[in-house]
């Protein structure tokens, strides 16, 4: 039996005592964990030590590179187009990838968007697209490359070959209360994005009540750490800190978010979804060397919609098929006339999840037609009896628990009680 060069217990002890690990120690730990030599119990202790004592920039870079090295790394050198990608840390009603990928690709750039399924109150991009009849998330490597060359935009499931160490580690962190830790989040996200092989990357780091990181300062630190990791790995990376205190757009769910995205691609849609799509598209195109692109025009004149239709068809979907609708709906109306003064993102995300739009366990199915459609945004004038939002579900028993989640999360009152949720985009970081 080969002699191992390090001992997991020593490495754990060093981090427990707030010491600094060498590159060789980190490389070995991740490799030994991936091949099953280091046990889950030891890795749990290690991640908790990192959670409590942090890591230096060099250690975070080593951790990221070690996780990339645990699997395959895609290479787009043979592609005739430049690549650019976007990653969002996730939020309520965040469907931006859907209009963004075809919009950017419509300018001749390749967008290899390897996505995931949702767990918890933020939905997964694949779950949303799977509400389109026939659409499939799983592509072979050949199909993936061919679609990138031909259509430019691909949103598909990340294969198991990319950063398998992260997959194992993330599942462990999920059950050991060590997810919310900047070195671990940053290395997890960036190992997958760098392994995916994109030449440039735009990060949408959400902060606020409906985001994974509530605090703006913490989100800023995560954004900085990730942009540094990207730049260190030769992937041009910029980040936007964006507001997730209120749901993004008017649709929260799966099929209804696809519907809203198609509205944006048809030149309409809610102002906040359009604004964020345009800002991220300009940044991605800029990084790919397409300067002064008329992104607004591409939404208005059908150019982005054409790419969307080709992107959906290439993956077996019918862009003209009717999207599923729920068996049951429940409408909540304004109890009085006034202004919608409050609409907190997190409870709306939780309510949509309880309606069946999300899953509690990775193996659970989602109900594509379940979700919430908002009929007003904070600051809008409403009159007594006017619908404020509609809950949709396949099983009416789900309404009670969804309504419970929404208690105290919205209000109608005088304008001076309007909650100040802050601007949509806080900062750009590069
Ligand atoms: N998403 C990831 O991929 N990794 C994390 O650690 C957190 C969010």
mmCIF file of N, CA and C and ligand atoms in Angstrom, residues 170 173 184-185 188-189 192 212, ligand 1:
data_model
loop_
_atom_site.group_PDB
_atom_site.id
_atom_site.type_symbol
_atom_site.label_atom_id
_atom_site.label_comp_id
_atom_site.label_asym_id
_atom_site.label_seq_id
_atom_site.Cartn_x
_atom_site.Cartn_y
_atom_site.Cartn_z
ATOM 1 N N UNK A 170 -19.860 19.656 -0.993
ATOM 2 C CA UNK A 170 -21.050 20.495 -0.837
ATOM 3 C C UNK A 170 -22.156 19.708 -0.137
ATOM 4 N N UNK A 173 -21.255 19.680 3.479
ATOM 5 C CA UNK A 173 -21.457 20.985 4.123
ATOM 6 C C UNK A 173 -22.927 21.250 4.383
ATOM 7 N N UNK A 184 -15.306 28.601 1.565
ATOM 8 C CA UNK A 184 -15.911 27.367 1.045
ATOM 9 C C UNK A 184 -16.901 27.653 -0.083
ATOM 10 N N UNK A 185 -17.688 28.720 0.041
ATOM 11 C CA UNK A 185 -18.643 29.057 -1.027
ATOM 12 C C UNK A 185 -17.870 29.481 -2.273
ATOM 13 N N UNK A 188 -16.153 26.646 -3.984
ATOM 14 C CA UNK A 188 -17.147 25.726 -4.547
ATOM 15 C C UNK A 188 -17.684 26.273 -5.882
ATOM 16 N N UNK A 189 -18.128 27.508 -5.866
ATOM 17 C CA UNK A 189 -18.704 28.095 -7.087
ATOM 18 C C UNK A 189 -17.632 28.220 -8.173
ATOM 19 N N UNK A 192 -16.288 25.075 -10.072
ATOM 20 C CA UNK A 192 -17.171 24.588 -11.140
ATOM 21 C C UNK A 192 -17.095 25.498 -12.363
ATOM 22 N N UNK A 212 -29.169 34.104 -0.238
ATOM 23 C CA UNK A 212 -28.418 33.149 0.527
ATOM 24 C C UNK A 212 -27.551 33.904 1.567
HETATM 25 N N1 LIG B 1 -23.533 27.283 -4.448
HETATM 26 C C1 LIG B 1 -22.484 26.466 -4.661
HETATM 27 O O1 LIG B 1 -22.313 25.938 -5.741
HETATM 28 N N2 LIG B 1 -21.641 26.259 -3.637
HETATM 29 C C2 LIG B 1 -21.790 26.810 -2.428
HETATM 30 O O2 LIG B 1 -20.986 26.588 -1.562
HETATM 31 C C3 LIG B 1 -22.887 27.655 -2.218
HETATM 32 C C4 LIG B 1 -23.748 27.889 -3.258
#
